[in-house]
Amino acid sequence: QLQLVESGGGLVQPGGSLRLSCAASGFTLDYNRIGWFRQAPGKEREGVSCISSSAGIKYYADSVKGRFTISRDNAKNTVYLQMNSLKPEDTAVYYCAVNVYGRGGWCTVDGMDYWGKGTLVTVSS
């Protein structure tokens, strides 16, 4: 059974850093587009960053460009999101998700087929 498990969330002060990990089990990520999404209280889930199967293409939302870096280690079946210079507005539950069936937008909620349960990131002093 395909599972995605996020880790690495927590409480951090503004300007700080966190590294999120998403470990996949039940299938191999090698050939799939995978991404990070977030949902803040009262807001819709939004795409933060996505990476192609070969890591040759990366997408970042404008709000995180220059601060977040997505990467993948296919040997470990894991995707990472390095988050630097964190701001209070980055506070949200962060989810990883994978595109399996090739449908939907490149880094949109409807473009992903399987989701993890999320990890909470709180940026506050």
Tab-separated table of N, CA, C and O in Angstrom:
chain	number	residue	atom	x	y	z
A	1	GLN	N	0.837	-1.181	0.000
A	1	GLN	CA	0.000	0.000	0.000
A	1	GLN	C	0.884	1.248	0.000
A	1	GLN	O	1.814	1.348	0.793
A	2	LEU	N	0.567	2.163	-0.889
A	2	LEU	CA	1.364	3.373	-1.013
A	2	LEU	C	1.142	4.265	0.193
A	2	LEU	O	-0.001	4.560	0.542
A	3	GLN	N	2.240	4.688	0.837
A	3	GLN	CA	2.158	5.604	1.975
A	3	GLN	C	3.233	6.676	1.859
A	3	GLN	O	4.347	6.412	1.401
A	4	LEU	N	2.861	7.864	2.287
A	4	LEU	CA	3.793	8.986	2.379
A	4	LEU	C	3.776	9.478	3.819
A	4	LEU	O	2.704	9.732	4.370
A	5	VAL	N	4.944	9.619	4.409
A	5	VAL	CA	5.024	10.046	5.799
A	5	VAL	C	5.964	11.242	5.899
A	5	VAL	O	7.157	11.142	5.596
A	6	GLU	N	5.384	12.368	6.343
A	6	GLU	CA	6.170	13.586	6.509
A	6	GLU	C	6.755	13.663	7.909
A	6	GLU	O	6.177	13.145	8.870
A	7	SER	N	7.878	14.327	8.024
A	7	SER	CA	8.489	14.586	9.321
A	7	SER	C	9.319	15.864	9.226
A	7	SER	O	9.593	16.361	8.129
A	8	GLY	N	9.695	16.388	10.393
A	8	GLY	CA	10.570	17.546	10.423
A	8	GLY	C	9.903	18.857	10.803
A	8	GLY	O	10.560	19.881	10.928
A	9	GLY	N	8.584	18.841	10.958
A	9	GLY	CA	7.899	20.062	11.342
A	9	GLY	C	8.173	20.419	12.796
A	9	GLY	O	8.777	19.658	13.540
A	10	GLY	N	7.741	21.609	13.188
A	10	GLY	CA	7.926	22.035	14.559
A	10	GLY	C	7.773	23.532	14.698
A	10	GLY	O	7.300	24.217	13.782
A	11	LEU	N	8.165	24.025	15.853
A	11	LEU	CA	8.097	25.454	16.157
A	11	LEU	C	9.472	26.074	15.910
A	11	LEU	O	10.494	25.567	16.408
A	12	VAL	N	9.487	27.163	15.171
A	12	VAL	CA	10.745	27.846	14.872
A	12	VAL	C	10.511	29.342	14.906
A	12	VAL	O	9.402	29.813	14.607
A	13	GLN	N	11.527	30.092	15.271
A	13	GLN	CA	11.414	31.537	15.304
A	13	GLN	C	11.534	32.120	13.901
A	13	GLN	O	12.142	31.510	13.012
A	14	PRO	N	10.960	33.290	13.686
A	14	PRO	CA	11.127	33.946	12.376
A	14	PRO	C	12.606	34.082	12.024
A	14	PRO	O	13.436	34.410	12.880
A	15	GLY	N	12.906	33.793	10.769
A	15	GLY	CA	14.289	33.807	10.314
A	15	GLY	C	14.986	32.473	10.438
A	15	GLY	O	16.095	32.300	9.908
A	16	GLY	N	14.355	31.535	11.111
A	16	GLY	CA	14.959	30.230	11.318
A	16	GLY	C	14.760	29.296	10.146
A	16	GLY	O	14.208	29.676	9.101
A	17	SER	N	15.222	28.062	10.329
A	17	SER	CA	15.176	27.058	9.265
A	17	SER	C	14.605	25.749	9.775
A	17	SER	O	14.729	25.429	10.963
A	18	LEU	N	14.013	25.015	8.853
A	18	LEU	CA	13.552	23.656	9.108
A	18	LEU	C	13.768	22.855	7.841
A	18	LEU	O	13.736	23.397	6.729
A	19	ARG	N	13.947	21.543	8.012
A	19	ARG	CA	14.043	20.640	6.873
A	19	ARG	C	12.973	19.573	7.015
A	19	ARG	O	12.987	18.789	7.971
A	20	LEU	N	12.053	19.568	6.072
A	20	LEU	CA	11.007	18.564	6.053
A	20	LEU	C	11.445	17.385	5.204
A	20	LEU	O	12.127	17.556	4.191
A	21	SER	N	11.013	16.199	5.619
A	21	SER	CA	11.278	14.977	4.856
A	21	SER	C	9.966	14.282	4.566
A	21	SER	O	9.018	14.349	5.354
A	22	CYS	N	9.927	13.612	3.442
A	22	CYS	CA	8.761	12.823	3.058
A	22	CYS	C	9.259	11.470	2.578
A	22	CYS	O	9.891	11.383	1.522
A	23	ALA	N	8.978	10.440	3.356
A	23	ALA	CA	9.428	9.094	3.018
A	23	ALA	C	8.270	8.304	2.431
A	23	ALA	O	7.173	8.280	2.993
A	24	ALA	N	8.536	7.680	1.293
A	24	ALA	CA	7.509	6.893	0.625
A	24	ALA	C	7.732	5.408	0.870
A	24	ALA	O	8.869	4.929	0.956
A	25	SER	N	6.642	4.678	0.978
A	25	SER	CA	6.711	3.225	1.093
A	25	SER	C	5.601	2.609	0.266
A	25	SER	O	4.597	3.263	-0.016
A	26	GLY	N	5.803	1.398	-0.139
A	26	GLY	CA	4.789	0.709	-0.922
A	26	GLY	C	4.929	0.903	-2.415
A	26	GLY	O	4.225	0.257	-3.185
A	27	PHE	N	5.783	1.816	-2.812
A	27	PHE	CA	6.071	1.986	-4.238
A	27	PHE	C	7.360	2.788	-4.370
A	27	PHE	O	7.850	3.369	-3.392
A	28	THR	N	7.884	2.858	-5.595
A	28	THR	CA	9.131	3.579	-5.846
A	28	THR	C	8.833	4.933	-6.451
A	28	THR	O	8.079	5.038	-7.411
A	29	LEU	N	9.474	5.954	-5.882
A	29	LEU	CA	9.222	7.317	-6.327
A	29	LEU	C	9.930	7.689	-7.621
A	29	LEU	O	9.667	8.732	-8.194
A	30	ASP	N	10.840	6.823	-8.064
A	30	ASP	CA	11.770	7.197	-9.127
A	30	ASP	C	11.118	7.882	-10.327
A	30	ASP	O	11.689	8.789	-10.913
A	31	TYR	N	9.921	7.432	-10.687
A	31	TYR	CA	9.341	7.892	-11.949
A	31	TYR	C	8.194	8.867	-11.764
A	31	TYR	O	7.441	9.147	-12.693
A	32	ASN	N	8.076	9.416	-10.560
A	32	ASN	CA	6.919	10.238	-10.249
A	32	ASN	C	7.286	11.663	-9.873
A	32	ASN	O	8.291	11.921	-9.225
A	33	ARG	N	6.414	12.551	-10.279
A	33	ARG	CA	6.489	13.929	-9.818
A	33	ARG	C	5.957	13.977	-8.394
A	33	ARG	O	4.939	13.354	-8.079
A	34	ILE	N	6.637	14.717	-7.533
A	34	ILE	CA	6.232	14.780	-6.132
A	34	ILE	C	6.358	16.217	-5.665
A	34	ILE	O	7.164	16.984	-6.205
A	35	GLY	N	5.546	16.582	-4.697
A	35	GLY	CA	5.577	17.968	-4.275
A	35	GLY	C	5.196	18.173	-2.830
A	35	GLY	O	4.740	17.258	-2.144
A	36	TRP	N	5.400	19.401	-2.400
A	36	TRP	CA	5.013	19.857	-1.070
A	36	TRP	C	3.898	20.894	-1.203
A	36	TRP	O	3.979	21.800	-2.028
A	37	PHE	N	2.906	20.742	-0.353
A	37	PHE	CA	1.774	21.650	-0.307
A	37	PHE	C	1.597	22.099	1.129
A	37	PHE	O	2.113	21.471	2.056
A	38	ARG	N	0.853	23.165	1.326
A	38	ARG	CA	0.595	23.606	2.691
A	38	ARG	C	-0.805	24.169	2.802
A	38	ARG	O	-1.390	24.639	1.837
A	39	GLN	N	-1.312	24.103	4.017
A	39	GLN	CA	-2.646	24.642	4.285
A	39	GLN	C	-2.619	25.360	5.623
A	39	GLN	O	-2.392	24.730	6.666
A	40	ALA	N	-2.834	26.654	5.562
A	40	ALA	CA	-2.905	27.471	6.766
A	40	ALA	C	-4.355	27.498	7.249
A	40	ALA	O	-5.277	27.273	6.459
A	41	PRO	N	-4.577	27.793	8.534
A	41	PRO	CA	-5.946	27.833	9.058
A	41	PRO	C	-6.817	28.796	8.262
A	41	PRO	O	-6.440	29.937	8.011
A	42	GLY	N	-7.968	28.311	7.847
A	42	GLY	CA	-8.903	29.148	7.122
A	42	GLY	C	-8.566	29.392	5.669
A	42	GLY	O	-9.251	30.160	4.986
A	43	LYS	N	-7.514	28.751	5.177
A	43	LYS	CA	-7.108	28.961	3.789
A	43	LYS	C	-7.127	27.649	3.017
A	43	LYS	O	-7.123	26.568	3.597
A	44	GLU	N	-7.131	27.777	1.698
A	44	GLU	CA	-7.100	26.588	0.856
A	44	GLU	C	-5.684	26.014	0.798
A	44	GLU	O	-4.699	26.721	0.985
A	45	ARG	N	-5.622	24.730	0.516
A	45	ARG	CA	-4.328	24.085	0.340
A	45	ARG	C	-3.682	24.629	-0.928
A	45	ARG	O	-4.350	24.791	-1.949
A	46	GLU	N	-2.384	24.905	-0.855
A	46	GLU	CA	-1.694	25.487	-1.997
A	46	GLU	C	-0.374	24.760	-2.269
A	46	GLU	O	0.244	24.201	-1.360
A	47	GLY	N	0.030	24.796	-3.520
A	47	GLY	CA	1.298	24.199	-3.902
A	47	GLY	C	2.449	25.080	-3.473
A	47	GLY	O	2.440	26.278	-3.752
A	48	VAL	N	3.439	24.496	-2.830
A	48	VAL	CA	4.620	25.213	-2.381
A	48	VAL	C	5.795	24.955	-3.334
A	48	VAL	O	6.434	25.880	-3.817
A	49	SER	N	6.036	23.676	-3.597
A	49	SER	CA	7.156	23.317	-4.454
A	49	SER	C	6.957	21.900	-4.964
A	49	SER	O	6.481	21.043	-4.225
A	50	CYS	N	7.327	21.673	-6.211
A	50	CYS	CA	7.242	20.350	-6.801
A	50	CYS	C	8.513	20.058	-7.585
A	50	CYS	O	9.183	20.984	-8.062
A	51	ILE	N	8.796	18.759	-7.749
A	51	ILE	CA	10.020	18.344	-8.414
A	51	ILE	C	9.711	17.193	-9.350
A	51	ILE	O	8.919	16.300	-9.021
A	52	SER	N	10.324	17.224	-10.520
A	52	SER	CA	10.089	16.169	-11.495
A	52	SER	C	10.825	14.889	-11.091
A	52	SER	O	11.665	14.905	-10.191
A	53	SER	N	10.518	13.809	-11.791
A	53	SER	CA	11.096	12.516	-11.443
A	53	SER	C	12.617	12.531	-11.519
A	53	SER	O	13.299	11.923	-10.695
A	54	SER	N	13.171	13.241	-12.479
A	54	SER	CA	14.621	13.298	-12.650
A	54	SER	C	15.261	14.433	-11.870
A	54	SER	O	16.481	14.606	-11.917
A	55	ALA	N	14.421	15.224	-11.191
A	55	ALA	CA	14.871	16.420	-10.463
A	55	ALA	C	15.338	17.511	-11.409
A	55	ALA	O	15.925	18.496	-10.981
A	56	GLY	N	15.060	17.333	-12.698
A	56	GLY	CA	15.490	18.343	-13.645
A	56	GLY	C	14.596	19.562	-13.696
A	56	GLY	O	15.007	20.629	-14.155
A	57	ILE	N	13.370	19.414	-13.234
A	57	ILE	CA	12.421	20.529	-13.222
A	57	ILE	C	11.938	20.727	-11.798
A	57	ILE	O	11.529	19.776	-11.137
A	58	LYS	N	11.995	21.972	-11.348
A	58	LYS	CA	11.512	22.310	-10.011
A	58	LYS	C	10.615	23.535	-10.110
A	58	LYS	O	10.905	24.467	-10.857
A	59	TYR	N	9.553	23.489	-9.375
A	59	TYR	CA	8.632	24.618	-9.301
A	59	TYR	C	8.602	25.132	-7.868
A	59	TYR	O	8.612	24.355	-6.905
A	60	TYR	N	8.558	26.463	-7.741
A	60	TYR	CA	8.399	27.099	-6.439
A	60	TYR	C	7.304	28.157	-6.530
A	60	TYR	O	7.260	28.938	-7.489
A	61	ALA	N	6.465	28.201	-5.532
A	61	ALA	CA	5.514	29.304	-5.438
A	61	ALA	C	6.295	30.594	-5.232
A	61	ALA	O	7.365	30.601	-4.623
A	62	ASP	N	5.749	31.691	-5.734
A	62	ASP	CA	6.434	32.985	-5.619
A	62	ASP	C	6.754	33.327	-4.169
A	62	ASP	O	7.789	33.933	-3.873
A	63	SER	N	5.874	32.926	-3.270
A	63	SER	CA	6.022	33.294	-1.861
A	63	SER	C	7.220	32.623	-1.190
A	63	SER	O	7.652	33.063	-0.119
A	64	VAL	N	7.773	31.561	-1.813
A	64	VAL	CA	8.881	30.842	-1.176
A	64	VAL	C	10.156	30.844	-2.015
A	64	VAL	O	11.183	30.320	-1.562
A	65	LYS	N	10.103	31.418	-3.193
A	65	LYS	CA	11.295	31.453	-4.052
A	65	LYS	C	12.461	32.129	-3.353
A	65	LYS	O	12.314	33.172	-2.736
A	66	GLY	N	13.625	31.491	-3.454
A	66	GLY	CA	14.824	32.036	-2.828
A	66	GLY	C	14.980	31.646	-1.374
A	66	GLY	O	16.041	31.877	-0.785
A	67	ARG	N	13.935	31.063	-0.780
A	67	ARG	CA	14.006	30.662	0.628
A	67	ARG	C	13.888	29.150	0.813
A	67	ARG	O	14.493	28.602	1.733
A	68	PHE	N	13.106	28.497	-0.019
A	68	PHE	CA	12.871	27.054	0.088
A	68	PHE	C	13.590	26.338	-1.046
A	68	PHE	O	13.702	26.862	-2.164
A	69	THR	N	14.052	25.120	-0.747
A	69	THR	CA	14.696	24.289	-1.757
A	69	THR	C	14.152	22.873	-1.664
A	69	THR	O	14.184	22.265	-0.592
A	70	ILE	N	13.667	22.364	-2.788
A	70	ILE	CA	13.172	20.986	-2.831
A	70	ILE	C	14.254	20.095	-3.427
A	70	ILE	O	15.003	20.513	-4.323
A	71	SER	N	14.338	18.881	-2.906
A	71	SER	CA	15.296	17.921	-3.443
A	71	SER	C	14.735	16.516	-3.231
A	71	SER	O	13.779	16.323	-2.471
A	72	ARG	N	15.330	15.567	-3.917
A	72	ARG	CA	14.882	14.189	-3.770
A	72	ARG	C	16.071	13.253	-3.789
A	72	ARG	O	17.083	13.525	-4.451
A	73	ASP	N	15.934	12.157	-3.061
A	73	ASP	CA	16.933	11.098	-3.040
A	73	ASP	C	16.204	9.814	-3.396
A	73	ASP	O	15.585	9.181	-2.538
A	74	ASN	N	16.251	9.474	-4.660
A	74	ASN	CA	15.495	8.299	-5.106
A	74	ASN	C	16.002	7.013	-4.468
A	74	ASN	O	15.239	6.066	-4.274
A	75	ALA	N	17.273	6.972	-4.132
A	75	ALA	CA	17.821	5.781	-3.481
A	75	ALA	C	17.190	5.555	-2.113
A	75	ALA	O	17.038	4.421	-1.663
A	76	LYS	N	16.818	6.663	-1.469
A	76	LYS	CA	16.173	6.572	-0.156
A	76	LYS	C	14.661	6.705	-0.254
A	76	LYS	O	13.978	6.683	0.770
A	77	ASN	N	14.172	6.871	-1.482
A	77	ASN	CA	12.725	7.028	-1.685
A	77	ASN	C	12.166	8.175	-0.843
A	77	ASN	O	11.085	8.063	-0.254
A	78	THR	N	12.884	9.267	-0.818
A	78	THR	CA	12.564	10.385	0.072
A	78	THR	C	12.696	11.712	-0.663
A	78	THR	O	13.579	11.871	-1.510
A	79	VAL	N	11.819	12.636	-0.319
A	79	VAL	CA	11.870	13.992	-0.837
A	79	VAL	C	12.006	14.952	0.344
A	79	VAL	O	11.445	14.701	1.422
A	80	TYR	N	12.738	16.024	0.118
A	80	TYR	CA	13.017	16.975	1.184
A	80	TYR	C	12.550	18.376	0.800
A	80	TYR	O	12.461	18.727	-0.374
A	81	LEU	N	12.291	19.176	1.818
A	81	LEU	CA	12.034	20.595	1.608
A	81	LEU	C	12.847	21.356	2.650
A	81	LEU	O	12.528	21.316	3.845
A	82	GLN	N	13.898	22.012	2.209
A	82	GLN	CA	14.700	22.849	3.078
A	82	GLN	C	14.076	24.233	3.103
A	82	GLN	O	13.926	24.871	2.048
A	83	MET	N	13.719	24.682	4.283
A	83	MET	CA	13.036	25.967	4.433
A	83	MET	C	13.908	26.898	5.255
A	83	MET	O	14.193	26.616	6.426
A	84	ASN	N	14.343	27.978	4.646
A	84	ASN	CA	15.178	28.969	5.317
A	84	ASN	C	14.444	30.301	5.400
A	84	ASN	O	13.456	30.530	4.706
A	85	SER	N	14.957	31.185	6.248
A	85	SER	CA	14.377	32.529	6.404
A	85	SER	C	12.863	32.449	6.597
A	85	SER	O	12.092	33.164	5.947
A	86	LEU	N	12.447	31.587	7.475
A	86	LEU	CA	11.022	31.360	7.678
A	86	LEU	C	10.323	32.594	8.219
A	86	LEU	O	10.900	33.368	9.009
A	87	LYS	N	9.084	32.768	7.792
A	87	LYS	CA	8.262	33.908	8.177
A	87	LYS	C	7.005	33.404	8.882
A	87	LYS	O	6.572	32.267	8.645
A	88	PRO	N	6.379	34.225	9.700
A	88	PRO	CA	5.126	33.800	10.347
A	88	PRO	C	4.078	33.337	9.344
A	88	PRO	O	3.310	32.413	9.642
A	89	GLU	N	4.059	33.930	8.174
A	89	GLU	CA	3.068	33.529	7.157
A	89	GLU	C	3.356	32.170	6.536
A	89	GLU	O	2.546	31.665	5.762
A	90	ASP	N	4.487	31.561	6.882
A	90	ASP	CA	4.764	30.192	6.446
A	90	ASP	C	4.112	29.166	7.362
A	90	ASP	O	4.159	27.960	7.079
A	91	THR	N	3.529	29.623	8.449
A	91	THR	CA	2.871	28.720	9.383
A	91	THR	C	1.729	27.988	8.696
A	91	THR	O	0.836	28.610	8.113
A	92	ALA	N	1.765	26.660	8.757
A	92	ALA	CA	0.759	25.839	8.078
A	92	ALA	C	1.048	24.371	8.357
A	92	ALA	O	2.120	24.023	8.870
A	93	VAL	N	0.108	23.535	7.988
A	93	VAL	CA	0.377	22.104	7.910
A	93	VAL	C	0.946	21.840	6.518
A	93	VAL	O	0.351	22.251	5.521
A	94	TYR	N	2.080	21.182	6.475
A	94	TYR	CA	2.757	20.883	5.211
A	94	TYR	C	2.536	19.415	4.856
A	94	TYR	O	2.752	18.526	5.681
A	95	TYR	N	2.115	19.203	3.614
A	95	TYR	CA	1.831	17.862	3.115
A	95	TYR	C	2.742	17.549	1.926
A	95	TYR	O	3.013	18.426	1.102
A	96	CYS	N	3.159	16.304	1.828
A	96	CYS	CA	3.762	15.890	0.573
A	96	CYS	C	2.739	15.052	-0.190
A	96	CYS	O	1.842	14.445	0.400
A	97	ALA	N	2.881	15.082	-1.485
A	97	ALA	CA	1.932	14.388	-2.347
A	97	ALA	C	2.641	13.944	-3.614
A	97	ALA	O	3.626	14.552	-4.032
A	98	VAL	N	2.105	12.895	-4.222
A	98	VAL	CA	2.750	12.335	-5.407
A	98	VAL	C	1.744	12.176	-6.540
A	98	VAL	O	0.572	11.842	-6.314
A	99	ASN	N	2.209	12.456	-7.725
A	99	ASN	CA	1.411	12.239	-8.926
A	99	ASN	C	1.713	10.838	-9.449
A	99	ASN	O	2.854	10.528	-9.743
A	100	VAL	N	0.686	10.026	-9.545
A	100	VAL	CA	0.862	8.655	-10.004
A	100	VAL	C	0.223	8.436	-11.366
A	100	VAL	O	0.778	7.724	-12.218
A	101	TYR	N	-0.924	9.038	-11.592
A	101	TYR	CA	-1.705	8.753	-12.790
A	101	TYR	C	-1.515	9.777	-13.905
A	101	TYR	O	-2.143	9.661	-14.951
A	102	GLY	N	-0.679	10.780	-13.692
A	102	GLY	CA	-0.350	11.717	-14.749
A	102	GLY	C	-1.434	12.695	-15.118
A	102	GLY	O	-1.412	13.283	-16.197
A	103	ARG	N	-2.376	12.923	-14.229
A	103	ARG	CA	-3.485	13.830	-14.523
A	103	ARG	C	-3.308	15.129	-13.758
A	103	ARG	O	-2.579	15.217	-12.792
A	104	GLY	N	-4.058	16.154	-14.162
A	104	GLY	CA	-4.100	17.400	-13.416
A	104	GLY	C	-2.905	18.294	-13.660
A	104	GLY	O	-2.051	18.022	-14.505
A	105	GLY	N	-2.878	19.414	-12.933
A	105	GLY	CA	-1.826	20.403	-13.088
A	105	GLY	C	-0.495	19.925	-12.557
A	105	GLY	O	-0.426	18.963	-11.790
A	106	TRP	N	0.588	20.634	-12.946
A	106	TRP	CA	1.934	20.160	-12.623
A	106	TRP	C	2.224	20.236	-11.133
A	106	TRP	O	2.859	19.353	-10.582
A	107	CYS	N	1.778	21.305	-10.507
A	107	CYS	CA	1.991	21.431	-9.065
A	107	CYS	C	0.724	21.994	-8.441
A	107	CYS	O	0.740	23.031	-7.778
A	108	THR	N	-0.366	21.297	-8.686
A	108	THR	CA	-1.650	21.714	-8.144
A	108	THR	C	-2.251	20.585	-7.332
A	108	THR	O	-1.880	19.412	-7.497
A	109	VAL	N	-3.196	20.941	-6.479
A	109	VAL	CA	-3.819	19.939	-5.617
A	109	VAL	C	-4.465	18.840	-6.460
A	109	VAL	O	-4.339	17.648	-6.162
A	110	ASP	N	-5.119	19.229	-7.555
A	110	ASP	CA	-5.794	18.220	-8.380
A	110	ASP	C	-4.833	17.413	-9.229
A	110	ASP	O	-5.237	16.439	-9.868
A	111	GLY	N	-3.559	17.786	-9.209
A	111	GLY	CA	-2.562	17.041	-9.966
A	111	GLY	C	-1.870	15.971	-9.172
A	111	GLY	O	-0.984	15.281	-9.681
A	112	MET	N	-2.253	15.815	-7.909
A	112	MET	CA	-1.620	14.833	-7.034
A	112	MET	C	-2.634	13.754	-6.661
A	112	MET	O	-3.814	14.025	-6.480
A	113	ASP	N	-2.144	12.527	-6.548
A	113	ASP	CA	-3.040	11.388	-6.346
A	113	ASP	C	-2.976	10.778	-4.952
A	113	ASP	O	-3.971	10.199	-4.490
A	114	TYR	N	-1.830	10.883	-4.305
A	114	TYR	CA	-1.692	10.333	-2.953
A	114	TYR	C	-1.050	11.390	-2.051
A	114	TYR	O	-0.137	12.098	-2.492
A	115	TRP	N	-1.533	11.399	-0.813
A	115	TRP	CA	-1.117	12.440	0.126
A	115	TRP	C	-0.660	11.840	1.445
A	115	TRP	O	-1.185	10.823	1.898
A	116	GLY	N	0.305	12.523	2.070
A	116	GLY	CA	0.640	12.193	3.437
A	116	GLY	C	-0.333	12.867	4.384
A	116	GLY	O	-1.242	13.587	3.961
A	117	LYS	N	-0.134	12.635	5.683
A	117	LYS	CA	-1.057	13.184	6.678
A	117	LYS	C	-0.652	14.571	7.141
A	117	LYS	O	-1.417	15.232	7.846
A	118	GLY	N	0.549	14.995	6.776
A	118	GLY	CA	0.975	16.353	7.072
A	118	GLY	C	1.824	16.486	8.319
A	118	GLY	O	1.791	15.644	9.213
A	119	THR	N	2.590	17.571	8.346
A	119	THR	CA	3.395	17.919	9.511
A	119	THR	C	3.252	19.424	9.745
A	119	THR	O	3.281	20.212	8.809
A	120	LEU	N	3.062	19.799	10.999
A	120	LEU	CA	2.770	21.194	11.331
A	120	LEU	C	4.060	21.998	11.462
A	120	LEU	O	4.985	21.607	12.188
A	121	VAL	N	4.090	23.129	10.788
A	121	VAL	CA	5.178	24.089	10.906
A	121	VAL	C	4.611	25.373	11.493
A	121	VAL	O	3.663	25.942	10.938
A	122	THR	N	5.175	25.792	12.611
A	122	THR	CA	4.737	27.025	13.263
A	122	THR	C	5.925	27.966	13.358
A	122	THR	O	6.954	27.612	13.943
A	123	VAL	N	5.766	29.153	12.786
A	123	VAL	CA	6.819	30.161	12.819
A	123	VAL	C	6.340	31.296	13.710
A	123	VAL	O	5.421	32.037	13.357
A	124	SER	N	6.961	31.403	14.869
A	124	SER	CA	6.503	32.379	15.852
A	124	SER	C	7.621	32.680	16.842
A	124	SER	O	8.434	31.822	17.156
A	125	SER	N	7.608	33.916	17.320
A	125	SER	CA	8.581	34.292	18.342
A	125	SER	C	7.984	34.110	19.739
A	125	SER	O	8.642	34.380	20.743
